Amino acid sequence: GAVVSQHPSWVICKSGTSVKIECRSLDFQATTMFWYRQFPKQSLMLMATSNEGSKATYEQGVEKDKFLINHASLTLSTLTVTSAHPEDSSFYICSVPEGETQYFGPGTRLLVL
Amino acid sequence: GESVGLHLPTLSVQEGDNSIINCAYSNSASDYFIWYKQESGKGPQFIIDIRSNMDKRQGQRVTVLLNKTVKHLSLQIAATQPGDSAVYFCAVISGGYNKLIFGAGTRLAVHP
């Protein structure tokens, strides 16, 4: 299946700062990528669908102005957490669909102090 | 809307035994199901999938069973090994654009 990477693997930032997370599809051109968030001991929750060349589609309850998504090319989507707060601390994971199956990146651990 | 749940939050098994992890879903129109394995601090790893036109599919040491009548699927792992210790999620395709709905997850602990 698709090979997906994320950068950085973990990040610590101060409250109020912005953090950018990259998701790369290494061997597959993806017009669509997905961003998930996972809190400790919980399941994955879909945040948004990243669409190459157009606006992202956000799930209900996810603030589009806080979680900025840019799908600049067929292999790269970025998620920027703006004005991060401690409650944004979480594990952020992206996925690339290949057919109906989704292949996930290794995740990015964000800790906001 | 779709909801996906698991019957047991934690499953402890002895090394070499078979493991069965269960999952229930609510939307009878769901037609594609995936099992993922997630190790601590890592992203989910695809294990096996099944479509609604099948009731059983086998992989290497894993079997997925689908019972559409009661909207239930299970993941069977044969000869469970310590490396199988992880959290297992079932996921269901819901809506367009391949949107996945994840179950709550079952932690599998394998004891020597």
Tab-separated table of C-alpha atoms in Angstrom:
chain	number	residue	atom	x	y	z
A	1	GLY	CA	0.000	0.000	0.000
A	2	ALA	CA	0.873	3.682	-0.064
A	3	VAL	CA	3.887	4.710	1.976
A	4	VAL	CA	3.201	7.809	4.050
A	5	SER	CA	5.582	9.928	6.078
A	6	GLN	CA	5.009	12.747	8.545
A	7	HIS	CA	7.259	15.468	9.818
A	8	PRO	CA	7.996	16.204	12.546
A	9	SER	CA	7.394	13.036	14.546
A	10	TRP	CA	6.978	15.079	17.684
A	11	VAL	CA	6.920	18.755	18.581
A	12	ILE	CA	6.730	20.793	21.759
A	13	CYS	CA	5.624	24.386	21.515
A	14	LYS	CA	4.522	27.252	23.690
A	15	SER	CA	0.895	28.217	23.982
A	16	GLY	CA	-0.073	30.786	21.364
A	17	THR	CA	2.406	29.691	18.736
A	18	SER	CA	1.629	27.946	15.446
A	19	VAL	CA	2.852	24.528	14.436
A	20	LYS	CA	3.028	23.048	10.943
A	21	ILE	CA	2.826	19.298	10.343
A	22	GLU	CA	3.696	17.790	6.985
A	23	CYS	CA	2.230	14.656	5.448
A	24	ARG	CA	3.918	13.153	2.416
A	25	SER	CA	2.820	10.351	0.144
A	26	LEU	CA	6.132	8.837	-0.903
A	27	ASP	CA	5.089	6.481	-3.657
A	28	PHE	CA	1.565	7.440	-4.601
A	29	GLN	CA	0.014	10.578	-6.001
A	30	ALA	CA	-2.871	11.558	-3.802
A	31	THR	CA	-5.513	14.074	-4.778
A	32	THR	CA	-7.042	13.478	-1.369
A	33	MET	CA	-5.483	13.019	2.047
A	34	PHE	CA	-7.103	12.824	5.459
A	35	TRP	CA	-6.144	14.328	8.810
A	36	TYR	CA	-7.073	12.627	12.066
A	37	ARG	CA	-6.577	13.479	15.713
A	38	GLN	CA	-6.204	10.917	18.467
A	39	PHE	CA	-6.259	11.655	22.176
A	40	PRO	CA	-4.702	9.194	24.643
A	41	LYS	CA	-6.534	5.896	24.937
A	42	GLN	CA	-9.103	7.022	22.374
A	43	SER	CA	-9.886	6.227	18.798
A	44	LEU	CA	-9.048	8.235	15.712
A	45	MET	CA	-11.338	11.114	14.872
A	46	LEU	CA	-11.416	12.515	11.352
A	47	MET	CA	-10.678	16.227	11.335
A	48	ALA	CA	-10.697	17.110	7.674
A	49	THR	CA	-10.267	15.955	4.119
A	50	SER	CA	-7.417	17.623	2.273
A	51	ASN	CA	-8.061	18.186	-1.420
A	52	GLU	CA	-5.271	18.939	-3.864
A	53	GLY	CA	-5.872	22.261	-5.563
A	54	SER	CA	-8.976	23.156	-3.611
A	55	LYS	CA	-10.212	23.896	-0.117
A	56	ALA	CA	-10.182	21.289	2.571
A	57	THR	CA	-13.429	19.836	3.858
A	58	TYR	CA	-13.728	19.991	7.635
A	59	GLU	CA	-15.726	17.729	9.895
A	60	GLN	CA	-18.368	19.176	12.129
A	61	GLY	CA	-16.876	20.857	15.167
A	62	VAL	CA	-13.416	21.338	13.677
A	63	GLU	CA	-12.447	24.986	13.310
A	64	LYS	CA	-11.103	25.628	9.842
A	65	ASP	CA	-9.413	28.863	10.895
A	66	LYS	CA	-7.551	27.079	13.658
A	67	PHE	CA	-6.494	24.016	11.708
A	68	LEU	CA	-5.256	25.283	8.369
A	69	ILE	CA	-4.808	22.684	5.668
A	70	ASN	CA	-2.871	23.167	2.459
A	71	HIS	CA	-2.631	20.453	-0.175
A	72	ALA	CA	-0.004	22.037	-2.371
A	73	SER	CA	0.891	19.037	-4.509
A	74	LEU	CA	-0.111	15.452	-5.154
A	75	THR	CA	2.371	14.255	-2.568
A	76	LEU	CA	2.203	16.861	0.197
A	77	SER	CA	-0.468	18.085	2.589
A	78	THR	CA	0.243	20.316	5.565
A	79	LEU	CA	-1.753	20.911	8.722
A	80	THR	CA	-1.019	24.094	10.655
A	81	VAL	CA	-2.316	24.370	14.179
A	82	THR	CA	-2.619	28.101	14.724
A	83	SER	CA	-2.435	29.744	18.131
A	84	ALA	CA	-2.006	26.370	19.764
A	85	HIS	CA	-3.290	25.806	23.294
A	86	PRO	CA	-2.695	22.946	25.721
A	87	GLU	CA	-6.009	21.356	24.741
A	88	ASP	CA	-4.641	20.971	21.213
A	89	SER	CA	-2.034	18.556	22.543
A	90	SER	CA	-2.727	15.317	20.743
A	91	PHE	CA	-1.474	12.760	18.234
A	92	TYR	CA	-2.103	13.970	14.685
A	93	ILE	CA	-2.146	11.354	11.944
A	94	CYS	CA	-2.625	11.684	8.218
A	95	SER	CA	-3.713	9.041	5.750
A	96	VAL	CA	-3.592	8.503	2.012
A	97	PRO	CA	-6.377	6.585	0.282
A	98	GLU	CA	-5.442	3.964	-2.258
A	99	GLY	CA	-8.711	2.797	-3.650
A	100	GLU	CA	-10.992	2.514	-0.636
A	101	THR	CA	-8.203	1.516	1.703
A	102	GLN	CA	-6.402	4.209	3.697
A	103	TYR	CA	-2.751	3.994	4.622
A	104	PHE	CA	-1.592	6.000	7.587
A	105	GLY	CA	1.480	7.996	8.404
A	106	PRO	CA	3.471	7.406	11.590
A	107	GLY	CA	1.790	10.318	13.372
A	108	THR	CA	2.980	13.555	14.959
A	109	ARG	CA	2.862	14.003	18.716
A	110	LEU	CA	2.092	17.627	19.619
A	111	LEU	CA	2.565	18.920	23.131
A	112	VAL	CA	1.548	22.501	23.832
A	113	LEU	CA	2.902	23.961	27.046
B	1	GLY	CA	-25.214	8.271	11.602
B	2	GLU	CA	-22.746	5.450	11.639
B	3	SER	CA	-21.368	4.186	14.874
B	4	VAL	CA	-18.862	1.473	15.346
B	5	GLY	CA	-18.135	-0.157	18.650
B	6	LEU	CA	-16.178	-2.975	20.127
B	7	HIS	CA	-17.336	-5.546	22.630
B	8	LEU	CA	-14.197	-5.779	24.773
B	9	PRO	CA	-11.800	-2.937	25.545
B	10	THR	CA	-8.976	-5.271	26.609
B	11	LEU	CA	-8.158	-8.816	25.659
B	12	SER	CA	-5.419	-10.826	27.366
B	13	VAL	CA	-4.229	-14.046	25.767
B	14	GLN	CA	-1.427	-16.516	26.201
B	15	GLU	CA	1.234	-16.709	23.554
B	16	GLY	CA	0.279	-19.358	21.031
B	17	ASP	CA	-3.455	-19.119	21.677
B	18	ASN	CA	-5.923	-17.796	19.136
B	19	SER	CA	-7.354	-14.303	19.635
B	20	ILE	CA	-10.766	-13.054	18.611
B	21	ILE	CA	-11.552	-9.359	18.543
B	22	ASN	CA	-15.126	-8.287	17.888
B	23	CYS	CA	-16.711	-5.216	16.383
B	24	ALA	CA	-20.297	-4.084	15.850
B	25	TYR	CA	-21.497	-1.477	13.411
B	26	SER	CA	-24.818	0.273	13.063
B	27	ASN	CA	-25.242	1.203	9.400
B	28	SER	CA	-26.575	-1.709	7.404
B	29	ALA	CA	-25.553	0.102	4.196
B	30	SER	CA	-21.855	-0.103	5.116
B	31	ASP	CA	-20.079	-2.118	2.471
B	32	TYR	CA	-16.381	-2.017	3.246
B	33	PHE	CA	-14.623	-2.874	6.474
B	34	ILE	CA	-10.994	-2.662	7.522
B	35	TRP	CA	-9.029	-3.877	10.523
B	36	TYR	CA	-6.042	-1.841	11.666
B	37	LYS	CA	-3.326	-2.552	14.204
B	38	GLN	CA	-1.834	0.353	16.133
B	39	GLU	CA	1.289	-0.035	18.217
B	40	SER	CA	2.089	2.490	20.886
B	41	GLY	CA	3.154	5.840	19.437
B	42	LYS	CA	2.660	4.762	15.832
B	43	GLY	CA	0.091	5.219	13.114
B	44	PRO	CA	-2.474	2.513	12.346
B	45	GLN	CA	-1.245	-0.329	10.171
B	46	PHE	CA	-3.557	-2.011	7.666
B	47	ILE	CA	-4.170	-5.674	8.489
B	48	ILE	CA	-7.021	-6.949	6.376
B	49	ASP	CA	-10.219	-5.776	4.739
B	50	ILE	CA	-13.489	-7.299	3.638
B	51	ARG	CA	-16.380	-6.241	1.476
B	52	SER	CA	-20.019	-6.800	2.299
B	53	ASN	CA	-20.405	-9.348	-0.494
B	54	MET	CA	-18.132	-11.691	1.448
B	55	ASP	CA	-18.503	-13.279	4.870
B	56	LYS	CA	-14.949	-14.448	5.380
B	57	ARG	CA	-11.499	-13.471	4.264
B	58	GLN	CA	-8.163	-14.918	5.278
B	59	GLY	CA	-4.696	-13.471	5.406
B	60	GLN	CA	-1.481	-14.573	6.997
B	61	ARG	CA	-2.512	-15.790	10.490
B	62	VAL	CA	-5.547	-13.502	10.397
B	63	THR	CA	-9.150	-14.097	9.409
B	64	VAL	CA	-11.957	-11.583	9.253
B	65	LEU	CA	-15.548	-12.738	9.564
B	66	LEU	CA	-18.495	-10.574	8.611
B	67	ASN	CA	-22.065	-11.209	9.708
B	68	LYS	CA	-24.255	-8.675	7.976
B	69	THR	CA	-27.418	-10.018	9.568
B	70	VAL	CA	-26.337	-8.876	13.021
B	71	LYS	CA	-23.914	-6.196	11.770
B	72	HIS	CA	-20.913	-7.751	13.393
B	73	LEU	CA	-17.392	-8.469	12.306
B	74	SER	CA	-14.508	-10.142	14.010
B	75	LEU	CA	-10.773	-10.446	13.620
B	76	GLN	CA	-9.213	-13.772	14.446
B	77	ILE	CA	-5.480	-14.048	14.999
B	78	ALA	CA	-4.046	-17.539	15.002
B	79	ALA	CA	-1.133	-18.535	17.222
B	80	THR	CA	-0.914	-15.113	18.822
B	81	GLN	CA	2.620	-13.822	19.295
B	82	PRO	CA	4.057	-11.118	21.580
B	83	GLY	CA	4.495	-8.921	18.514
B	84	ASP	CA	0.722	-8.951	18.084
B	85	SER	CA	0.321	-6.884	21.252
B	86	ALA	CA	-1.275	-3.616	20.149
B	87	VAL	CA	-4.606	-1.835	19.897
B	88	TYR	CA	-6.842	-3.133	17.133
B	89	PHE	CA	-9.425	-0.961	15.426
B	90	CYS	CA	-12.191	-1.867	13.061
B	91	ALA	CA	-13.146	0.842	10.598
B	92	VAL	CA	-16.078	1.211	8.273
B	93	ILE	CA	-16.411	3.215	5.106
B	94	SER	CA	-19.182	5.735	5.502
B	95	GLY	CA	-20.298	8.319	3.015
B	96	GLY	CA	-18.309	9.498	0.039
B	97	TYR	CA	-14.600	10.159	-0.417
B	98	ASN	CA	-13.583	7.075	1.541
B	99	LYS	CA	-14.374	8.567	4.954
B	100	LEU	CA	-13.528	6.006	7.605
B	101	ILE	CA	-15.402	5.650	10.880
B	102	PHE	CA	-13.268	4.001	13.547
B	103	GLY	CA	-14.381	1.826	16.411
B	104	ALA	CA	-13.221	2.462	19.954
B	105	GLY	CA	-10.367	-0.041	19.796
B	106	THR	CA	-9.437	-3.223	21.661
B	107	ARG	CA	-6.104	-3.603	23.381
B	108	LEU	CA	-4.607	-7.038	22.862
B	109	ALA	CA	-2.078	-8.094	25.486
B	110	VAL	CA	-0.123	-11.265	24.770
B	111	HIS	CA	1.487	-12.979	27.746
B	112	PRO	CA	4.354	-15.480	27.486
